[in-house]
CSV table of C-alpha atoms in Angstrom, one decimal:
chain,number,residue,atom,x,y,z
A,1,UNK,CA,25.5,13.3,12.3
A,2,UNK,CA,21.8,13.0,12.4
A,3,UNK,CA,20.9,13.4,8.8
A,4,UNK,CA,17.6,11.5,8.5
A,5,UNK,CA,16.8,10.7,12.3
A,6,UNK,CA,15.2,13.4,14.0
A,7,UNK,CA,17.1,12.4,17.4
A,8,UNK,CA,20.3,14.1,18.1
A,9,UNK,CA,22.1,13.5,21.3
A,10,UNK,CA,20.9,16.6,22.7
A,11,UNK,CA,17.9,15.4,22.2
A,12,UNK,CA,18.4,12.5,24.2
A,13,UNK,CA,19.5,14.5,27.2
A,14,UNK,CA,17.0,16.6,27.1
A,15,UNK,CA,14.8,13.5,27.7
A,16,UNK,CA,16.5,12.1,30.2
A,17,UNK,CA,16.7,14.9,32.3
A,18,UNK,CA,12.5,15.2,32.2
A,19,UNK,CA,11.9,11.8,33.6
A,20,UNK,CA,15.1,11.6,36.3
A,21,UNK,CA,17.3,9.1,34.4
A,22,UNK,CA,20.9,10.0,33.6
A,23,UNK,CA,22.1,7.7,31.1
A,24,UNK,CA,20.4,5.1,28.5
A,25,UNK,CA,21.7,2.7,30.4
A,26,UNK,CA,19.9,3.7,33.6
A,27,UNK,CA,16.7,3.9,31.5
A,28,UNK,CA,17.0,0.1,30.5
A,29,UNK,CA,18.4,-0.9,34.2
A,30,UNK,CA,15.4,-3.1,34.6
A,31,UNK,CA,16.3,-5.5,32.0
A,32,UNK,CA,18.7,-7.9,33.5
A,33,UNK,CA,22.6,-7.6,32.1
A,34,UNK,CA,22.6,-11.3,31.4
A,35,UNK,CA,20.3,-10.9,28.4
A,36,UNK,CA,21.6,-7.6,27.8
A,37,UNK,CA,23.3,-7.1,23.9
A,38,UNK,CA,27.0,-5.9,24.8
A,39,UNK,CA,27.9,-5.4,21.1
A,40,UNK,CA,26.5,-4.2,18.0
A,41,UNK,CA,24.1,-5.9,16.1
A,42,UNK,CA,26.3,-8.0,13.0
A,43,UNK,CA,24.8,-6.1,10.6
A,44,UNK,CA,26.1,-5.9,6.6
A,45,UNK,CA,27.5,-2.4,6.3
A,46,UNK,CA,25.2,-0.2,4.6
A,47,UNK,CA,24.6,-0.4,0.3
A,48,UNK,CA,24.4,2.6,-1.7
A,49,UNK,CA,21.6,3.6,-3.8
A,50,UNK,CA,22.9,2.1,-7.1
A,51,UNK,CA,23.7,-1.3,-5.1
A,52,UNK,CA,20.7,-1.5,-3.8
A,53,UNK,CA,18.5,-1.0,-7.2
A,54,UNK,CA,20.7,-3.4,-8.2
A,55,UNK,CA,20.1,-6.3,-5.9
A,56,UNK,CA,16.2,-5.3,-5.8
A,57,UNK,CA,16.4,-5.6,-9.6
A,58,UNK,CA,17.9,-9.0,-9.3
A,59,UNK,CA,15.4,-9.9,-7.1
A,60,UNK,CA,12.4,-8.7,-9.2
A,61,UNK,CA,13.7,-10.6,-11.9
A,62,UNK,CA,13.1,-13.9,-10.3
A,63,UNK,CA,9.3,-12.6,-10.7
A,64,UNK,CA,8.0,-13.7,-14.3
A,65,UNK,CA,5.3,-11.2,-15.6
A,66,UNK,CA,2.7,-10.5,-18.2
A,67,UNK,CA,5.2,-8.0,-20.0
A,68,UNK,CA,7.2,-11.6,-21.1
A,69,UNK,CA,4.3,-14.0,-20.9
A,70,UNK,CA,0.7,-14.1,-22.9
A,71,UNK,CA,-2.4,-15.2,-20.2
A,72,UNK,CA,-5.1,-17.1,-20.3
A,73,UNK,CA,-5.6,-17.1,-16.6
A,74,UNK,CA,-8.4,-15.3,-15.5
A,75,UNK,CA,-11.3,-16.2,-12.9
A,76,UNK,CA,-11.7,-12.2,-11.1
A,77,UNK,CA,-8.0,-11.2,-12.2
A,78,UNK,CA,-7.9,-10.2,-15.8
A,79,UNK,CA,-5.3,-9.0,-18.0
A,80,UNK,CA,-6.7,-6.1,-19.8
A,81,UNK,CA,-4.6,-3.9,-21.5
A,82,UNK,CA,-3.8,-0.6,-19.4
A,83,UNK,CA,-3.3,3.0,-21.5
A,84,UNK,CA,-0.2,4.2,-19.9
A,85,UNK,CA,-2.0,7.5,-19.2
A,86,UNK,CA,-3.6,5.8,-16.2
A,87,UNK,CA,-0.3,5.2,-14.5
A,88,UNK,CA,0.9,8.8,-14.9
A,89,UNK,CA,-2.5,10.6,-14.2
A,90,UNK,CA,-2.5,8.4,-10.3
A,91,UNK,CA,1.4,9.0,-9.8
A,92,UNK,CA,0.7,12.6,-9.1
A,93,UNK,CA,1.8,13.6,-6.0
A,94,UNK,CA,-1.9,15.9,-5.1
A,95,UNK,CA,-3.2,11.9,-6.2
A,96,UNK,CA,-0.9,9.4,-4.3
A,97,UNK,CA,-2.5,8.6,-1.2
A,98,UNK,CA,-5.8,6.0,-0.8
A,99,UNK,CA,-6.4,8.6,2.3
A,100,UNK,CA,-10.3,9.4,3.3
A,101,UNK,CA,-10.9,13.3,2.5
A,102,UNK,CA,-12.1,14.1,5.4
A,103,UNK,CA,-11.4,17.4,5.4
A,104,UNK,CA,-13.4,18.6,2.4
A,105,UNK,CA,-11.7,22.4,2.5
A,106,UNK,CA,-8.5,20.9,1.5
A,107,UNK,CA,-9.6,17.6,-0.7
A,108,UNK,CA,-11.7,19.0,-3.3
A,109,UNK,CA,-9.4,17.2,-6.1
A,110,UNK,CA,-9.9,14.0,-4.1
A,111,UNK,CA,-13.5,14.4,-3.6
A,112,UNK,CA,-14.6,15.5,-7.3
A,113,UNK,CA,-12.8,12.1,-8.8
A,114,UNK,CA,-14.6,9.5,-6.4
A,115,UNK,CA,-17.8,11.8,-7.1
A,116,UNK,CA,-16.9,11.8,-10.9
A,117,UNK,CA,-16.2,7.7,-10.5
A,118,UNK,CA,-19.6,7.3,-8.6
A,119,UNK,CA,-20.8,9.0,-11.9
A,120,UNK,CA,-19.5,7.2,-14.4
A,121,UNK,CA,-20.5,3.8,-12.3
A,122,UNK,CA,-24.0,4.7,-12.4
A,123,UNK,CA,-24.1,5.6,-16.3
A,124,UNK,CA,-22.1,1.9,-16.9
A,125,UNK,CA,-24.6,-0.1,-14.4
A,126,UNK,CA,-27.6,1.9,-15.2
A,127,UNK,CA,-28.0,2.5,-11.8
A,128,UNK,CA,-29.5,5.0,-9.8
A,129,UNK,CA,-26.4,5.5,-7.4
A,130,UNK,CA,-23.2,3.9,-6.5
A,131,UNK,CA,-21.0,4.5,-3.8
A,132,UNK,CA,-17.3,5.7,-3.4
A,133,UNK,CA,-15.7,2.2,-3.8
A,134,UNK,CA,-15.5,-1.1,-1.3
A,135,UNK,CA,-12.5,-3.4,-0.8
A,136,UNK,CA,-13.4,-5.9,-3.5
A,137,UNK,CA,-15.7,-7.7,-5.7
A,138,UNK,CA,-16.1,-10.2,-2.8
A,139,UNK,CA,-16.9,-8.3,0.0
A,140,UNK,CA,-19.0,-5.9,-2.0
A,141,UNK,CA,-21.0,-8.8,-2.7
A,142,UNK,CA,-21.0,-9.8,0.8
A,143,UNK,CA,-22.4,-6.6,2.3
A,144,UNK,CA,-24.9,-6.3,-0.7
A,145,UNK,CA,-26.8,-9.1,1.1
A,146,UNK,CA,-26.0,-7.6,4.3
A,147,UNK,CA,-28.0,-4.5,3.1
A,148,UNK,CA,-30.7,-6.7,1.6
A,149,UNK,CA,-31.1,-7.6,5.3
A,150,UNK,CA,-31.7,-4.5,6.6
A,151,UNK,CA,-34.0,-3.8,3.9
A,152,UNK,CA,-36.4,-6.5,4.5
A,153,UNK,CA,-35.5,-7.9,7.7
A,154,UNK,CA,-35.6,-11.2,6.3
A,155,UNK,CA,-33.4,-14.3,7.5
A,156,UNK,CA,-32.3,-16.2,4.4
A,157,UNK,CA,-29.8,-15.3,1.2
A,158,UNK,CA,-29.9,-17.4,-1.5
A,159,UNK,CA,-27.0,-17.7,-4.3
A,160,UNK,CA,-26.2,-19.1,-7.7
A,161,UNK,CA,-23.7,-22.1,-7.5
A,162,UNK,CA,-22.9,-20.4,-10.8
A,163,UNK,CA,-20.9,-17.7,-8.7
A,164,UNK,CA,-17.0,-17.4,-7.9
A,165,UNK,CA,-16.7,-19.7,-5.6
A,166,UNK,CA,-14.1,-17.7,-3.3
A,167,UNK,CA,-16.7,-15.0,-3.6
A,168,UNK,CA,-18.9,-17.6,-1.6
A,169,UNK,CA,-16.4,-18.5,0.8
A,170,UNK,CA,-16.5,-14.5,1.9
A,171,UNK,CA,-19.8,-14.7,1.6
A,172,UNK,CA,-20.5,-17.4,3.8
A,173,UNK,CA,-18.4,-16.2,6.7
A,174,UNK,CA,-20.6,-13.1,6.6
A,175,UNK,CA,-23.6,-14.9,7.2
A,176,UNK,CA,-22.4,-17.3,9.4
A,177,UNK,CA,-21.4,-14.7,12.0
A,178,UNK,CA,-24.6,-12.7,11.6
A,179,UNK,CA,-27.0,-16.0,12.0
A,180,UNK,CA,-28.2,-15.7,8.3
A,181,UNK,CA,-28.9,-18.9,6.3
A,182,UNK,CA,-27.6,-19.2,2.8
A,183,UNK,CA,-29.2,-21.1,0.0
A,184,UNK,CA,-27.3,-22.1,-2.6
A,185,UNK,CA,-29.3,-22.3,-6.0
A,186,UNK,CA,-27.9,-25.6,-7.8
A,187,UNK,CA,-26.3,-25.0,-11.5
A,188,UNK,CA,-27.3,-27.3,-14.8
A,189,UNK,CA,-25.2,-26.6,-17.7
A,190,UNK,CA,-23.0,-24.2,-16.3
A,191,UNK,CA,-25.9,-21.6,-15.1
A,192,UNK,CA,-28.3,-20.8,-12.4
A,193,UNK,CA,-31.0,-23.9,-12.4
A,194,UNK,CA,-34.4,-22.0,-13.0
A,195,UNK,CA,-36.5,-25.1,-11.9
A,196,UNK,CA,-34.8,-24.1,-8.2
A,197,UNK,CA,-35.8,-20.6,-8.0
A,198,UNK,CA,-38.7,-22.3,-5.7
A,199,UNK,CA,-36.4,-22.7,-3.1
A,200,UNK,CA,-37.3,-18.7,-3.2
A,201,UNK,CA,-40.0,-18.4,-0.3
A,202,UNK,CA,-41.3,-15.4,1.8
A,203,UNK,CA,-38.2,-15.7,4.2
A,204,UNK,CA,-35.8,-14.7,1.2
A,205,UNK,CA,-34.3,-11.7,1.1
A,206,UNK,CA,-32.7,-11.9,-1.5
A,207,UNK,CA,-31.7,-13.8,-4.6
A,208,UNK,CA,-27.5,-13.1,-5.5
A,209,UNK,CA,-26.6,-13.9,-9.1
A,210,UNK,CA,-23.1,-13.3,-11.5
A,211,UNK,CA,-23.1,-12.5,-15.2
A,212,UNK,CA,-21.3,-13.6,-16.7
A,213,UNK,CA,-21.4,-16.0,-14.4
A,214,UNK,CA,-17.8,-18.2,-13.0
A,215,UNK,CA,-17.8,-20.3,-16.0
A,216,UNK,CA,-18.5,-17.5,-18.5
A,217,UNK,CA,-21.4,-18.0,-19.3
A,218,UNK,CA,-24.2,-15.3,-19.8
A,219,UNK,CA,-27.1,-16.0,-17.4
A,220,UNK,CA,-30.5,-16.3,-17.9
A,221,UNK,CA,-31.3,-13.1,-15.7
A,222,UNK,CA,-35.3,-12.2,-17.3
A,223,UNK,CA,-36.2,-15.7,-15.5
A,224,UNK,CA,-34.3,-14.9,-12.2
A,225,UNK,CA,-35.5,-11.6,-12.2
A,226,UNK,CA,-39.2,-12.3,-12.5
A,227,UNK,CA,-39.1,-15.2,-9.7
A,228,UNK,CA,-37.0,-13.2,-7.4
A,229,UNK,CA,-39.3,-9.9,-7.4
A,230,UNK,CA,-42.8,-12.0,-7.6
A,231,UNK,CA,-41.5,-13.3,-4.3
A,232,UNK,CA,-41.0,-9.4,-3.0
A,233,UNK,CA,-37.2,-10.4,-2.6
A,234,UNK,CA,-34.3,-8.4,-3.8
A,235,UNK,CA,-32.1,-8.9,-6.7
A,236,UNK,CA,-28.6,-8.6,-6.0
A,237,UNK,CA,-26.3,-8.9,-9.2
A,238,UNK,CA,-22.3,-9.2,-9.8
A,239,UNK,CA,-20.7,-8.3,-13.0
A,240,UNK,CA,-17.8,-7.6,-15.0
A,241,UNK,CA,-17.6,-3.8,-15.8
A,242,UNK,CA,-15.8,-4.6,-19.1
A,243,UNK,CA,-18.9,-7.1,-19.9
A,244,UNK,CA,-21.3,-4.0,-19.8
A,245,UNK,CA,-20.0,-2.8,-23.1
A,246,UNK,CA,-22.2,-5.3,-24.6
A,247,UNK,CA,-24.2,-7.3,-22.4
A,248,UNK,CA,-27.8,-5.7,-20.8
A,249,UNK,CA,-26.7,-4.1,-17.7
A,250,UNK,CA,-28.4,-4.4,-14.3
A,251,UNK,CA,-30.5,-0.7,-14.1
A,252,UNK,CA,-31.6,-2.9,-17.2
A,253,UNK,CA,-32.4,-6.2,-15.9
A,254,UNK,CA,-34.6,-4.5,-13.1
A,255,UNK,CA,-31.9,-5.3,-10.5
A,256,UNK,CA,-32.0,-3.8,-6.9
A,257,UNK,CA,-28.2,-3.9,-6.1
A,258,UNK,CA,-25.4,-4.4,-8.5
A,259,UNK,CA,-21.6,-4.7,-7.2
A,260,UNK,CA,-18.6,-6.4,-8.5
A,261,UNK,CA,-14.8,-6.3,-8.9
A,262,UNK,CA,-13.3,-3.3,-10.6
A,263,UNK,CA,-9.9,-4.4,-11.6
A,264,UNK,CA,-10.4,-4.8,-15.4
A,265,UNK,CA,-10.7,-1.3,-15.3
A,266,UNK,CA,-7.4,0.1,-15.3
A,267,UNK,CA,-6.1,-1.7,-12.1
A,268,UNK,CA,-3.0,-4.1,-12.5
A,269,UNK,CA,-2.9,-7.5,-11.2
A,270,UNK,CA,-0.7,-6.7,-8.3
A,271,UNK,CA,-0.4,-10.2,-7.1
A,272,UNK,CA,-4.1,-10.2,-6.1
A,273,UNK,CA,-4.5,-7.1,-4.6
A,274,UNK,CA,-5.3,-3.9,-4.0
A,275,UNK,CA,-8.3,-4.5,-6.0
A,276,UNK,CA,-11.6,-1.9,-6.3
A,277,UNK,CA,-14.8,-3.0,-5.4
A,278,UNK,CA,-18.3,-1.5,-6.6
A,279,UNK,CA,-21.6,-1.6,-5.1
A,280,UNK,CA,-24.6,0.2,-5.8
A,281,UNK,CA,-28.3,0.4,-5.6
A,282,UNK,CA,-31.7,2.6,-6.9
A,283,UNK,CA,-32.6,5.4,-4.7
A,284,UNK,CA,-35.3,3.6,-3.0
A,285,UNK,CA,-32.4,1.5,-1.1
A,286,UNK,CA,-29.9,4.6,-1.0
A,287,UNK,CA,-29.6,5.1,2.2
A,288,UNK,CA,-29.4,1.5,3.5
A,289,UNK,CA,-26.0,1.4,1.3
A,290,UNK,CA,-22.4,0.6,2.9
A,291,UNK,CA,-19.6,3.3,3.0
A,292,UNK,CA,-20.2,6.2,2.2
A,293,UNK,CA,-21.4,8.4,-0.9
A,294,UNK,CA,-19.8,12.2,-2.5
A,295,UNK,CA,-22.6,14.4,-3.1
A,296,UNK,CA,-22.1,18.1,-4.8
A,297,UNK,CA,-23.5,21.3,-3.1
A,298,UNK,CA,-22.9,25.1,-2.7
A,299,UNK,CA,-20.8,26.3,0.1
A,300,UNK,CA,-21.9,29.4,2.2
A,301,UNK,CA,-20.5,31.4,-0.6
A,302,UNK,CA,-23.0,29.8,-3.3
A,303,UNK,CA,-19.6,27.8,-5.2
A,304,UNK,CA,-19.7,24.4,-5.8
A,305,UNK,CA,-17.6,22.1,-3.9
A,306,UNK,CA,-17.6,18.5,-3.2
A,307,UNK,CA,-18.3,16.5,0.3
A,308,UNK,CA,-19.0,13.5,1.5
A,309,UNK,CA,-22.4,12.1,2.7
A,310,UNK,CA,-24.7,9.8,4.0
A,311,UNK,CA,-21.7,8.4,6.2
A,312,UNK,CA,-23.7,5.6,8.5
A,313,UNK,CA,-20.8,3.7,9.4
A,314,UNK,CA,-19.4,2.7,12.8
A,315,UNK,CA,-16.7,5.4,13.1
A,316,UNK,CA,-19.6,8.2,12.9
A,317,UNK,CA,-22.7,6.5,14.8
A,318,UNK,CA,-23.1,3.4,16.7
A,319,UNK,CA,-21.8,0.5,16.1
A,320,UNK,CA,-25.4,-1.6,16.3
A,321,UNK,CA,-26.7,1.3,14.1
A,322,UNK,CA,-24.1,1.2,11.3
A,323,UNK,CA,-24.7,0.3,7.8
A,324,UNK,CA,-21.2,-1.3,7.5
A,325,UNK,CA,-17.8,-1.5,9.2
A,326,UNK,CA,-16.3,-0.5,6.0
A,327,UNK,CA,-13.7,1.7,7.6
A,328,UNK,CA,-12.1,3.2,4.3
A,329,UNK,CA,-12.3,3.3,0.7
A,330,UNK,CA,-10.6,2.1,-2.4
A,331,UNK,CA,-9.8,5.5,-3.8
A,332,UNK,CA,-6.7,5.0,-5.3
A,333,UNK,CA,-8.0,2.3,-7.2
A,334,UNK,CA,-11.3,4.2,-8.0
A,335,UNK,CA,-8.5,7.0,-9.7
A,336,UNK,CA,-7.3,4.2,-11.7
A,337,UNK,CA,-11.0,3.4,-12.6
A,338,UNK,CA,-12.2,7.2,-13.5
A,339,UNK,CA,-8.9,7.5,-15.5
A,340,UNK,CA,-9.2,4.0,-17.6
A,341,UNK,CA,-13.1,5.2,-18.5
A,342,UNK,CA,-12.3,8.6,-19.1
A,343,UNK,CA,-9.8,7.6,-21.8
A,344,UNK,CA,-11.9,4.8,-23.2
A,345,UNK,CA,-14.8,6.5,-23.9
A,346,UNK,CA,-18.0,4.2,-24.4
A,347,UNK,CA,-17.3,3.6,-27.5
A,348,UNK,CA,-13.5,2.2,-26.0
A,349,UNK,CA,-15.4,-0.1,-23.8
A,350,UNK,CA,-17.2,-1.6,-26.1
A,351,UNK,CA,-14.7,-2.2,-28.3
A,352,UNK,CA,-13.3,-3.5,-25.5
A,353,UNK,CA,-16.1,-6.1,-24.7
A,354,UNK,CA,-16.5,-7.2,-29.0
A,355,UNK,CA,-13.2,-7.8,-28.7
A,356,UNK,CA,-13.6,-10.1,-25.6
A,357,UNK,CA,-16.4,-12.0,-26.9
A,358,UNK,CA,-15.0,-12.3,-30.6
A,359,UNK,CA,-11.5,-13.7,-29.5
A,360,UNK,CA,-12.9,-15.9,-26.6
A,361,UNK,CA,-15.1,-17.9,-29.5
A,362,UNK,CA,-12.5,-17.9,-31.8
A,363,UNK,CA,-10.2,-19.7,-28.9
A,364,UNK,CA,-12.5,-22.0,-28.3
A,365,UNK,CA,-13.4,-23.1,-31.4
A,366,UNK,CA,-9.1,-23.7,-32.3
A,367,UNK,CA,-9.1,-25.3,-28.9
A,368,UNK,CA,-11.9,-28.0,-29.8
A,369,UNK,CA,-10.7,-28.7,-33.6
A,370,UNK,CA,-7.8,-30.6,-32.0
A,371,UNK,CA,-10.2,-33.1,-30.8
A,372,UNK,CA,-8.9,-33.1,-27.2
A,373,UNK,CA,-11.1,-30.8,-25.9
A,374,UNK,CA,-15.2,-30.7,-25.5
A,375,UNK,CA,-17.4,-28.1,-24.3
A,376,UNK,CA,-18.8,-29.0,-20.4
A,377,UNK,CA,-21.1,-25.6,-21.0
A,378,UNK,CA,-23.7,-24.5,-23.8
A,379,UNK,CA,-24.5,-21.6,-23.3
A,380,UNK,CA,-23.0,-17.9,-24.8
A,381,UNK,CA,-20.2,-17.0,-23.2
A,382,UNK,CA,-18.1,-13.4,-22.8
A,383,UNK,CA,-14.1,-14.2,-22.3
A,384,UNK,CA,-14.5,-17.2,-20.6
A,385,UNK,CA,-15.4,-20.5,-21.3
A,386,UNK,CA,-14.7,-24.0,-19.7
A,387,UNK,CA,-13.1,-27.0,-21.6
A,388,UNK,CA,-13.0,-30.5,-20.8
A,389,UNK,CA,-9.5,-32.7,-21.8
A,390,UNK,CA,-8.6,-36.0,-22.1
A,391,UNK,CA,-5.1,-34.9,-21.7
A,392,UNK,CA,-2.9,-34.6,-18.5
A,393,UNK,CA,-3.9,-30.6,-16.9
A,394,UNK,CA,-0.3,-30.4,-15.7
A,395,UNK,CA,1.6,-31.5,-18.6
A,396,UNK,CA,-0.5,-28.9,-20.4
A,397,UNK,CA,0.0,-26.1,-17.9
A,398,UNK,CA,4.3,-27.1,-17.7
A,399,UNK,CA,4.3,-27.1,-21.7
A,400,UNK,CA,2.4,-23.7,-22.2
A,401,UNK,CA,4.7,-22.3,-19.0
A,402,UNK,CA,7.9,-23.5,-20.6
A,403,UNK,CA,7.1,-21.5,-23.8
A,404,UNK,CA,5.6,-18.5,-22.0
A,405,UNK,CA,2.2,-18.7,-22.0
A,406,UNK,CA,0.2,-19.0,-18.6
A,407,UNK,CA,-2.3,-21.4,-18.7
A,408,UNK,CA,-6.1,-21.8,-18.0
A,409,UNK,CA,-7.4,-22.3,-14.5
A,410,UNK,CA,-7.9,-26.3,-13.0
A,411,UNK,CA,-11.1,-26.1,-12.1
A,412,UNK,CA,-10.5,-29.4,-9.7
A,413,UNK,CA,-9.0,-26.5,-7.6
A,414,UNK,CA,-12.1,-25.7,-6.3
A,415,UNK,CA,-14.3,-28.7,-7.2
A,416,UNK,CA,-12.7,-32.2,-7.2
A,417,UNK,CA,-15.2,-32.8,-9.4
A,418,UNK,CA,-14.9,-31.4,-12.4
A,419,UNK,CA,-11.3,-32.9,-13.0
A,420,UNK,CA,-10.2,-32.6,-16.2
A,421,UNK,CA,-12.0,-29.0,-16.9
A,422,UNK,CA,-10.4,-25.9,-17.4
A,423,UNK,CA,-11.5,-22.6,-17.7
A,424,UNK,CA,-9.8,-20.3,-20.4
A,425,UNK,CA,-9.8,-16.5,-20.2
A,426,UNK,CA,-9.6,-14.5,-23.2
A,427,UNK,CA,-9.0,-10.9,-23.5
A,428,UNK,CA,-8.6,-7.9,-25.7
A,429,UNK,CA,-4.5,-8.4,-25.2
A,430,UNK,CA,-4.3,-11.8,-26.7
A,431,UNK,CA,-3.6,-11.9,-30.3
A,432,UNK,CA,-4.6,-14.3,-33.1
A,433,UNK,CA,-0.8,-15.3,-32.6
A,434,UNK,CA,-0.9,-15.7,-29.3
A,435,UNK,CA,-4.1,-17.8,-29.3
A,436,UNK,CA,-2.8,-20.3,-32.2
A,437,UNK,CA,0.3,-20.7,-30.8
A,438,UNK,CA,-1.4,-21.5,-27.3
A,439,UNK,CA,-3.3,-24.3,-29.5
A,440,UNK,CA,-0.2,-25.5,-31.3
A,441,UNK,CA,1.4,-25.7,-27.9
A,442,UNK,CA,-1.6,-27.5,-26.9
A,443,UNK,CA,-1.7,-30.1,-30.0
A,444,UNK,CA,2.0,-31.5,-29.0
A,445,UNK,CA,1.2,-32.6,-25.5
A,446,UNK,CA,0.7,-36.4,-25.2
């Protein structure tokens, strides 16, 4: 009985008889019998639904999350707290699919959320446009400066140190493979060294900053700004969404491009992924933009609908004449997004964002009482902030694990140099309990 297999053995015969074989076995005659399977596989006779939720559930439990545990981990994955509305608005079955509308006759829904998410982008980033979504904050950064490129036919990028530095990895593999030369602006105190802005010259494109930056910290953007525009270059800026509640966004700052990783807003951790990128730009640079962009016109009929636009990638012109290779969007994840700021509300985000900044200082602050900790960092911070410790990293990370709490990042992961310093991540979830006992935790480790 071919309940679920849409190949009965009439089927088969049918088959056979079009191409002139007889049997199965006459079809596979070509493989010799030697290596030939002459019994069936030894496979576990099959499980039944309840067994199998049950062994997947056993499975999944082996998995600790952030349901059990409180975290301080953050640097580009952040545990924000989720309305459960989000969940159920994106489970819909008209909404389940991370499928392109191509057909705009038939994806209207689709169409009117990614334009209503470009929307609500542009009003967070003060920005004149943003585009349907990219894979990441990483690669959005990565073909900001690609853009930058094209604008100005330049040859050179230059960088903060200050940014995430697995953002630079992606962003160095980009310009190594296109022949462009990236110049990494040293840090000093945790943020962008202003004295090295002359490394700036007429060959820049253009300058790529993060605020708040990897450490935290908010960056002095006024100074970069002035610098990078008196040179005629671009300004390319990351941020946190959440941060925007508070801190001066880019439209604000005078920046050219903004982009930057989505996920505080709404999206789970998922392990690392799938993750929403952002990138946008004024309408000067508009058309030079990766991806692709939903505009809202009148049909023949004089309605509104929704389509999509200004489409210069490879699968619709030449390759060597394609703004990006960005095959797809993140529109799933951009659901997730519209839904999150929908529900919040400006004055939810900003809440959002006090709440970040308030319980990050008051962390810190605990943290260094205890005498084992000093700031490496000066400067204001947003929900993150790096400590130096005299005590041992991993006997602080296995005591905080051991009573449910997941620990701040070793920076020495990604700089042997800074041994010792951890970066803490704060967010609206973690409570004044939470917190103290973190620093309780903290105060018992020898």
């Amino acid at each position: 009985m071919n309940r679920y297999i849409p190949l009965t053995h009439e089927d088969q015969e049918t088959m056979l008889g079009k191409i002139g074989v007889k049997s199965i076995d006459d079809l596979f005659s070509d493989i010799p019998e030697a290596i030939k399977l002459n019994r069936k596989l030894d496979i576990n006779d099959s499980y039944s639904e309840m067994e199998v939720r049950k062994i997947m559930k056993k499975l999944s439990d082996q998995n600790n999350n952030l349901d059990d545990y409180a975290s301080f981990l953050g640097a580009g994955s952040y545990d924000h707290y989720i309305p459960s509305v989000v969940r159920h608005i994106v489970s819909r079955s008209e909404f389940y699919t991370s499928y392109t509308p191509y057909q705009p006759e038939v994806s209207q829904g689709t169409l009117q959320y990614i334009f209503e998410f470009q929307s609500m982008m542009a009003e967070l980033t003060r920005m004149d446009v943003i585009n349907a979504s990219m894979y990441d904050g990483a690669t959005a950064t990565a073909e900001a400066a690609i853009m930058a490129i094209r604008v100005n036919n330049r040859s050179k990028v230059a960088v903060s140190a200050t940014i995430h530095p697995e953002t630079l990895k992606v962003l160095e593999t980009y310009c190594h493979f296109r022949e462009i030369e990236l110049i990494k602006i040293p840090e000093t105190d945790g943020k962008t060294d202003l004295e090295s802005l002359k490394l700036i010259d007429s060959d820049t494109s253009a300058v790529i900053i993060q605020n708040p930056n990897f450490y935290g910290i908010i960056e002095d953007i006024a100074q970069i700004e002035k610098a990078t525009h008196d040179n005629k270059s671009l300004l390319i800026m990351s941020v946190d969404p959440i941060s925007l509640g508070i801190v001066k966004s880019p439209g604000e700052y005078g920046a050219d491009i903004v982009v930057g990783e989505g996920q505080s807003l709404g999206i789970p951790q998922n392990f690392g992924g799938p993750y929403l990128g952002f990138i946008g730009a004024t309408e000067k640079l508009m058309r030079k933009m990766p991806g692709r962009i939903c505009g809202l016109t009148n049909d023949v009929d004089g309605k509104q609908g929704f389509v999509l636009t200004l489409q210069a990638r490879e699968q619709h012109i030449r390759r060597e004449k394609a703004t990006s290779n960005i095959c797809s969007n993140q529109s799933l994840c951009a659901l997730m997004a519209v839904v999150y700021l929908s529900v919040m509300g400006r004055e939810g985000i900003v809440d959002v964002a006090k709440q970040c900044i308030s319980k990050a200082n008051y962390a810190m602050e605990k943290l260094l009482e205890t005498n084992k900790f000093k700031r490496v960092y000066s400067g204001p911070i947003f929900k993150e902030f790096v400590l130096e410790t005299t005590l041992d990293t991993d006997k602080i990370e296995k005591a905080l694990y051991d009573e449910k709490i997941i620990g701040p990042l070793d920076l020495s992961r990604f700089n042997k140099n800074k041994k010792n310093q951890l970066l803490f991540t704060v967010t609206e979830k973690r409570t004044k309990e939470e917190i103290d006992k973190m620093v309780d935790i903290i105060k018992e480790v020898q």
